[in-house]
Tab-separated table of C-alpha atoms in Angstrom:
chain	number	residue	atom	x	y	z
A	9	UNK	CA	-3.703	-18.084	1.761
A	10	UNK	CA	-0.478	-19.652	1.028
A	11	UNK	CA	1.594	-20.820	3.427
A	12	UNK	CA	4.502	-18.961	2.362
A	13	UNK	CA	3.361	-15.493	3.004
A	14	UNK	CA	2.089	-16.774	6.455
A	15	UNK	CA	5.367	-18.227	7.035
A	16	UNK	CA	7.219	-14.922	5.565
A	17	UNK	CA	5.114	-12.767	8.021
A	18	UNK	CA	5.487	-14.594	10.890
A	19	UNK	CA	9.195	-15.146	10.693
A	20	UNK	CA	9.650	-11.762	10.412
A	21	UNK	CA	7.534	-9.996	13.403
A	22	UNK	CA	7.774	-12.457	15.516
A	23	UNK	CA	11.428	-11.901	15.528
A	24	UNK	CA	10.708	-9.028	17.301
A	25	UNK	CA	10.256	-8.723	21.751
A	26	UNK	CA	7.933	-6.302	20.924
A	27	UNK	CA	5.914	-7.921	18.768
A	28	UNK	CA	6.089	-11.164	20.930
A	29	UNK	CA	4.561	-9.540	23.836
A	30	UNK	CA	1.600	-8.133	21.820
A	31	UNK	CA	0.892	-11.720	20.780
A	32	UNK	CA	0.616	-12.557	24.095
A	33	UNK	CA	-1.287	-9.544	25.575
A	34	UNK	CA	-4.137	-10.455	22.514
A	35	UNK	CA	-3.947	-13.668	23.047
A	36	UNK	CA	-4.702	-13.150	27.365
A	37	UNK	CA	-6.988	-10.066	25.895
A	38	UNK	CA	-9.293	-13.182	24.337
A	39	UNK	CA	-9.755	-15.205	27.212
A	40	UNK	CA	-10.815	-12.129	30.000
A	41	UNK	CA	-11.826	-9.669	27.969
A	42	UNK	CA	-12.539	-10.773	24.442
A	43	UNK	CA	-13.941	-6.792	23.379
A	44	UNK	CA	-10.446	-5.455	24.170
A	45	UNK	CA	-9.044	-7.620	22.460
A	46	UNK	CA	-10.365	-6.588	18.983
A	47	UNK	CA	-10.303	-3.295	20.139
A	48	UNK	CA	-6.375	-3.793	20.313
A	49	UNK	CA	-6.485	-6.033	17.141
A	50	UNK	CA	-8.405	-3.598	15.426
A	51	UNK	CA	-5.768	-0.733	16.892
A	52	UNK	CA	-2.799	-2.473	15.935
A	53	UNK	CA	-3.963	-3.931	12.379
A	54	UNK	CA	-3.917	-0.190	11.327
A	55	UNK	CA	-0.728	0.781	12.640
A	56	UNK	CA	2.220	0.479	9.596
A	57	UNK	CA	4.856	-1.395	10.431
A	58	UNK	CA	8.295	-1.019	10.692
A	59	UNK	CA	7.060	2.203	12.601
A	60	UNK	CA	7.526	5.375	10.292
A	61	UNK	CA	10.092	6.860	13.028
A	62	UNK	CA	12.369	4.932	11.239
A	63	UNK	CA	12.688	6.449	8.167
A	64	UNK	CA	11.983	9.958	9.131
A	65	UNK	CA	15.992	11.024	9.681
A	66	UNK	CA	16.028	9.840	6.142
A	67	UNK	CA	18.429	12.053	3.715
A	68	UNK	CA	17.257	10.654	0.500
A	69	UNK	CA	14.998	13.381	-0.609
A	70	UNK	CA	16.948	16.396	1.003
A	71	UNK	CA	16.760	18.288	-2.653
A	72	UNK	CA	13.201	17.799	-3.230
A	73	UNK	CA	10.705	20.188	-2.148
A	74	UNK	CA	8.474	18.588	0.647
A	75	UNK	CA	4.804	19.864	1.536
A	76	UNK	CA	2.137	18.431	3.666
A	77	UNK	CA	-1.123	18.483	3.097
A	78	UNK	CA	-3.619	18.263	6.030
A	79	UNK	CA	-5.746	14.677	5.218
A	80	UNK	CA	-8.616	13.784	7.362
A	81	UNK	CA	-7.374	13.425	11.168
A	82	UNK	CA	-3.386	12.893	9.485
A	83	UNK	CA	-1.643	14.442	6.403
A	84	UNK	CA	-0.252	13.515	2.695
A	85	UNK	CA	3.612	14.451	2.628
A	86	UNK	CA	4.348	15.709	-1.218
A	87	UNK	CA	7.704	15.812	-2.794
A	88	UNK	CA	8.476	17.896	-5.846
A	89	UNK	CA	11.295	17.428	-7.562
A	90	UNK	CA	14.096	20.110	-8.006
A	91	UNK	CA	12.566	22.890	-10.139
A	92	UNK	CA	12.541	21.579	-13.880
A	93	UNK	CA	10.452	22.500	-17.054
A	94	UNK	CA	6.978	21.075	-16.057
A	95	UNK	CA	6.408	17.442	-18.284
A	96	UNK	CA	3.031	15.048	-17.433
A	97	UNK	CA	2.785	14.421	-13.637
A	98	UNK	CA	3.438	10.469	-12.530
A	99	UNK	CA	2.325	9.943	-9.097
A	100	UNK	CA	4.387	7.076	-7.210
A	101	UNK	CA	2.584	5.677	-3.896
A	102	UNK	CA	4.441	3.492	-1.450
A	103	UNK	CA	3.394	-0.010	0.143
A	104	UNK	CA	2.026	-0.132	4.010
A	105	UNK	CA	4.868	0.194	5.952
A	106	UNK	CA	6.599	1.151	3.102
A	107	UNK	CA	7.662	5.787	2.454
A	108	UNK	CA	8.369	7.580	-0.710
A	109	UNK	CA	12.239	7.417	-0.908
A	110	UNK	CA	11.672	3.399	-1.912
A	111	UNK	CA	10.414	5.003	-5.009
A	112	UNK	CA	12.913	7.158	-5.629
A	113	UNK	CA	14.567	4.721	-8.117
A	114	UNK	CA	11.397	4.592	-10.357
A	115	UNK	CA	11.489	8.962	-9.693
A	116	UNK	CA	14.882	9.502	-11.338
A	117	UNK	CA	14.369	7.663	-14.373
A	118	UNK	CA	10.793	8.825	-15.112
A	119	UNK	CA	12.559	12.434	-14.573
A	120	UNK	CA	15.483	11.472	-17.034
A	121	UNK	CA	12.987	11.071	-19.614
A	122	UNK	CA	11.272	14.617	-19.238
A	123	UNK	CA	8.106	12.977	-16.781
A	124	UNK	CA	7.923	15.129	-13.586
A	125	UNK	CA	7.764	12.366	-10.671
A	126	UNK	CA	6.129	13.266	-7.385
A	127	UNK	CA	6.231	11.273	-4.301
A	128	UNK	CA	4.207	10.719	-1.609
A	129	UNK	CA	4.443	9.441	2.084
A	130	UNK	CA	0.814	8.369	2.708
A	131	UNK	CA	-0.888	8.834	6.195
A	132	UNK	CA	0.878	7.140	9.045
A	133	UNK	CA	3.664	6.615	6.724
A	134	UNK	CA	6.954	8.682	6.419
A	135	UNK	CA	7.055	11.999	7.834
A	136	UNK	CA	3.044	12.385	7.415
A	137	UNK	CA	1.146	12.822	10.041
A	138	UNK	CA	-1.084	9.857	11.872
A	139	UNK	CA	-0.482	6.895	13.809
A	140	UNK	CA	-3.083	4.260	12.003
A	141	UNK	CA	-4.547	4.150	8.506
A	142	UNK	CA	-5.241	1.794	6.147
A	143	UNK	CA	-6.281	0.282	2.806
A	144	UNK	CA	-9.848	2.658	2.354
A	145	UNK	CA	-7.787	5.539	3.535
A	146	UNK	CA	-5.202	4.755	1.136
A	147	UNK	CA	-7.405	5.208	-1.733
A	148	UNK	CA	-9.397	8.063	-0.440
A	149	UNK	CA	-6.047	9.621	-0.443
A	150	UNK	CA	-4.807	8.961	-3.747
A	151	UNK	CA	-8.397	10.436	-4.953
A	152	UNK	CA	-7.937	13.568	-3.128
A	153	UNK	CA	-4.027	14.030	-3.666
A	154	UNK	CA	-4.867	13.686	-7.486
A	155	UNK	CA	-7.748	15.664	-7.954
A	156	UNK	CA	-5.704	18.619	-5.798
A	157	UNK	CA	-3.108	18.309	-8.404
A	158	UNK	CA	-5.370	18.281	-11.230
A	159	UNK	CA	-6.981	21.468	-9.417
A	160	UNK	CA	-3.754	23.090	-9.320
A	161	UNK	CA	-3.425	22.322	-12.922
A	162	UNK	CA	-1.445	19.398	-12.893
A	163	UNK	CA	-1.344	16.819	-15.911
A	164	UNK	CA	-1.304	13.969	-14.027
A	165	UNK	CA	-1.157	11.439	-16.738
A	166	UNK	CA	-0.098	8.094	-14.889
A	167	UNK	CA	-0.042	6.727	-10.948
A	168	UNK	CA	2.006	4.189	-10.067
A	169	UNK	CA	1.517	2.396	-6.785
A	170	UNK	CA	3.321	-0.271	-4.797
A	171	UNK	CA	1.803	-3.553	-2.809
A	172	UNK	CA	-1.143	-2.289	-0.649
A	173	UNK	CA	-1.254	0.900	-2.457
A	174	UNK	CA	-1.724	-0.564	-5.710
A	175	UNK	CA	-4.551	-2.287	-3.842
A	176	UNK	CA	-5.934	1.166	-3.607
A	177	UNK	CA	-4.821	2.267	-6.639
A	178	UNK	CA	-7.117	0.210	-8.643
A	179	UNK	CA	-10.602	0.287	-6.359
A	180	UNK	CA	-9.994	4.386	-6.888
A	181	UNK	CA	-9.129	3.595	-10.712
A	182	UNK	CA	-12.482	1.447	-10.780
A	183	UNK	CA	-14.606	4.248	-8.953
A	184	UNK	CA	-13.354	6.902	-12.279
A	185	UNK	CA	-9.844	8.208	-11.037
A	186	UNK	CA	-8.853	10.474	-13.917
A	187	UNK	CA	-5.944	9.640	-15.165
A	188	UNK	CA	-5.157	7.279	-18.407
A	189	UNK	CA	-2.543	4.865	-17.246
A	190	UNK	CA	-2.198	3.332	-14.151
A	191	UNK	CA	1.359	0.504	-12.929
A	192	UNK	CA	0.632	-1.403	-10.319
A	193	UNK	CA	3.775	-3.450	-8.767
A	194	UNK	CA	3.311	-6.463	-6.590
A	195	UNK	CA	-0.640	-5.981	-5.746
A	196	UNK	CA	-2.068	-8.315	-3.142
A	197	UNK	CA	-5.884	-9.118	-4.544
A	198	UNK	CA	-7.706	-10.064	-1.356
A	199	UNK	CA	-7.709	-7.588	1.512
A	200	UNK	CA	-9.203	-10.009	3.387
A	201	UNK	CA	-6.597	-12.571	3.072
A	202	UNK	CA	-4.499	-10.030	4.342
A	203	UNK	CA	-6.131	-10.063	7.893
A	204	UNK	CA	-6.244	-13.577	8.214
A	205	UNK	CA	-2.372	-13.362	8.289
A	206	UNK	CA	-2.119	-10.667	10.419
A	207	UNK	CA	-4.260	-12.936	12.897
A	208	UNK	CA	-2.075	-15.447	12.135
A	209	UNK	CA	0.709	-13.429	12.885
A	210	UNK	CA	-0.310	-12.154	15.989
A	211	UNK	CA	-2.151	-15.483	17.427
A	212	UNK	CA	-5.693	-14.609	17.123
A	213	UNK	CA	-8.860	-16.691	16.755
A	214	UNK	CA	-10.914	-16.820	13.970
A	215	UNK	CA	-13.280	-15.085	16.072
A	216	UNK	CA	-11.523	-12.049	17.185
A	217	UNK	CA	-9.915	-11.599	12.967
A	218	UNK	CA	-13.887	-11.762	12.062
A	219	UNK	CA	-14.870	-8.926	14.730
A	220	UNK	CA	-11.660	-7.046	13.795
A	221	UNK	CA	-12.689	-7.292	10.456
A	222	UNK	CA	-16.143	-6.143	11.044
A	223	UNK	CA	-15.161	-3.351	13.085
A	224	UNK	CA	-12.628	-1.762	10.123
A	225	UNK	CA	-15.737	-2.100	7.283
A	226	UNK	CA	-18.414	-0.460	9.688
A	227	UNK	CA	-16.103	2.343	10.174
A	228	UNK	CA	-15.020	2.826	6.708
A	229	UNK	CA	-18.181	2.800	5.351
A	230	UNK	CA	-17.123	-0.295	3.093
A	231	UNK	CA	-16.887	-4.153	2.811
A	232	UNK	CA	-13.317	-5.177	1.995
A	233	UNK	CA	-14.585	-8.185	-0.768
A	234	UNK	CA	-15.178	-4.820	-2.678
A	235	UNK	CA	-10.974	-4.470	-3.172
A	236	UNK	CA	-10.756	-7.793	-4.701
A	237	UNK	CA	-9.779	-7.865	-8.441
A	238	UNK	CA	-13.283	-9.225	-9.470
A	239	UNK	CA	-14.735	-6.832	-8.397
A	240	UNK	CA	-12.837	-3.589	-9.482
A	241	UNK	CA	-11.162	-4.816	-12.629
A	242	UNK	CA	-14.183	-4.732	-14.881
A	243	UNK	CA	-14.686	-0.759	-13.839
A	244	UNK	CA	-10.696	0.236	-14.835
A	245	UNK	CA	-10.734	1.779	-18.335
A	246	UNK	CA	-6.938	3.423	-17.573
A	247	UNK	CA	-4.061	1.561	-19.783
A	248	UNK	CA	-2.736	-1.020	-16.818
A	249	UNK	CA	0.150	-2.236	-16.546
A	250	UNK	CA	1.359	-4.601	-13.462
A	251	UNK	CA	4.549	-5.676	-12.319
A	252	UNK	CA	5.059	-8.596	-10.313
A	253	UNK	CA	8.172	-10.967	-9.243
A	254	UNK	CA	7.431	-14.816	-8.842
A	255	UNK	CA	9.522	-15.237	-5.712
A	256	UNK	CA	7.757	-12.339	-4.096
A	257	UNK	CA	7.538	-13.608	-0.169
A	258	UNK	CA	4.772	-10.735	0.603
A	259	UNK	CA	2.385	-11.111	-1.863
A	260	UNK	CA	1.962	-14.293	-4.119
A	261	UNK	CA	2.208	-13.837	-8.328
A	262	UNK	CA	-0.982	-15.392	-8.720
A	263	UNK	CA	-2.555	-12.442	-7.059
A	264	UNK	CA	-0.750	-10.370	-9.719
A	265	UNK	CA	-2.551	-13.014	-12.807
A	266	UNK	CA	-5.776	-12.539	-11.085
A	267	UNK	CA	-5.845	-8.247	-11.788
A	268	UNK	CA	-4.885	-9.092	-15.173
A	269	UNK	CA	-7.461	-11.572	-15.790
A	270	UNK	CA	-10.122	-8.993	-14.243
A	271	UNK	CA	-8.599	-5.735	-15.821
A	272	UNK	CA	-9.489	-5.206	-19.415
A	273	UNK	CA	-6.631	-5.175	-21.457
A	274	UNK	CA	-4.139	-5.003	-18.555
A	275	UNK	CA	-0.605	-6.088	-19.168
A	276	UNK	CA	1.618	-8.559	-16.807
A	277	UNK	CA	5.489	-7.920	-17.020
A	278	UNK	CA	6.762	-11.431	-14.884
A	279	UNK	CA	10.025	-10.766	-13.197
A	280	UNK	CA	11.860	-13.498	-11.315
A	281	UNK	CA	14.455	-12.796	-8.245
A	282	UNK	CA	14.074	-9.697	-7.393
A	283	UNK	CA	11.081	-10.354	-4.721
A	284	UNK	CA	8.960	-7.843	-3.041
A	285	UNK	CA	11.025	-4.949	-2.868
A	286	UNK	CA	14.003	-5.111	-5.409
A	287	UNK	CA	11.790	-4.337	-8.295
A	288	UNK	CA	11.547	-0.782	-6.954
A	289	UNK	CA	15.353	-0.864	-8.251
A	290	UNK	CA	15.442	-3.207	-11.371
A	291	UNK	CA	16.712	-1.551	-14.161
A	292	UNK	CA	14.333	-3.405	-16.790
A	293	UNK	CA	11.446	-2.920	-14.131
A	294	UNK	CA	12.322	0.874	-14.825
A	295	UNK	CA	12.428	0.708	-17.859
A	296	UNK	CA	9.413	-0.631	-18.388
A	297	UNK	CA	7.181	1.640	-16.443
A	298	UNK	CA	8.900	4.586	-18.131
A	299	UNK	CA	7.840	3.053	-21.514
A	300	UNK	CA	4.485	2.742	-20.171
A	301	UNK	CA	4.373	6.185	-18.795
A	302	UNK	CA	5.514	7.629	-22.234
A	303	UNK	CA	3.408	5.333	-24.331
């Protein structure tokens, strides 16, 4: 992994006390009791954070119509927008950590241009329910939220998804998610490259990140090499478009080359600036996945 996503991560959780003293329960958790300790890895590698608390006195979405759905042991918060004639259905997903108002941007001009946006905190996230989840959940839930919708009659033509959830987005694209157009913005490829920063994050041998890592497929039914581009980019038949800024701190560009290399006729739009998040906002970043949307 590169060093500047390590560096990126690190500088900004270990800025916290909190995080600080978790580093250095783990890191005692090793040494006396090395099972705890990816017990409490495995514990704290699905918890989202920022926690969701955070965002949950948020007034962003006070005029859209919010309904949760129960979802496995958590819910799916959905928000409708104000009532308006019904156009196609484009699903927006945030990032881990990350709640549906970030998308709201992306929501108000897909709505000027007579799409019907809905948004969606995702387990853990917002004000769904759940305290872990993570990235097999996330596209278990995009399957289900999707094929509800559809069930309810829905046109859900596109589903656009941010960072891990684009992640998700295209393994549930790959395993026949039916819709024909699919924007993914700022994708990591490699899952497991993800955990070996959160060990590096948090201090923790090679060791423990393996077990940790071990522990998360065994439960979820699923190895996470089978997230990677390779191997779900050859299965995505939906129109693909990705988005992806070359200063992006979170999740390298070259990730974003390597879906469009493995996605048939998938399309890159390069941005440069606007890093991980500011995208969400860019007006030609808008404009683009509108076009798409329409196309």
């Amino acid at each position: 992994m590169s060093t500047v996503p390590l560096q990126t991560a690190s500088n900004y959780y270990q800025a916290s006390v909190g995080t600080r003293w978790l580093r250095w329960a783990l890191g005692l958790s090793e040494r006396l009791w090395p099972a705890l300790a990816v017990r409490g890895a495995y514990r704290l590698f699905g918890t989202p954070l920022p926690p969701k608390w955070l965002h949950r006195r948020s007034t962003a979405l006070a005029g859209w119509q919010a309904t949760p759905w129960a979802f496995e042991q958590a819910s799916i918060t959905l928000y409708q927008p104000p009532p308006a004639p019904h156009g196609p259905v484009v699903l927006l997903f945030h990032g881990w950590g990350g709640h549906a108002a970030q998308m709201l941007p992306l929501a108000e001009a897909l709505a000027a241009q007579g799409l019907r946006p809905m948004l969606v905190d995702l387990p853990a996230h917002g004000k769904s329910l759940g305290g872990t989840s993570n990235l097999p959940q996330f596209a278990r839930a995009i399957e289900y939220l999707t094929a509800r919708l559809h069930q309810q009659g829905h046109d859900v033509g596109t589903v656009v998804a941010h960072s891990l959830a684009a992640n998700a987005l295209a393994f549930a694209a790959a395993r026949g998610l039916p819709v024909k157009r699919l924007v993914l913005l700022a994708p990591p490829a490699s899952p497991h490259e993800y955990t070996r920063l959160f060990a590096h994050v948090f201090g923790l041998s090679e060791r423990t990140r393996t077990r940790m890592q071990q522990r998360v497929e065994a439960r979820e039914g699923i190895l996470m090499r089978q997230f990677e581009p390779e191997s779900v980019g050859p299965r995505v038949s939906a129109a693909t478009l990705i988005v992806h800024d070359r200063e992006d701190r979170i999740n390298r560009f070259a990730d974003a080359e390597t879906y469009r290399n493995a996605i048939p006729g998938a399309r890159l739009l390069e941005t440069c600036g606007l890093g991980h998040t500011r995208l969400l906002r860019d007006e030609q970043v808008l404009a683009a996945v509108v076009a798409h949307a329409r196309a």
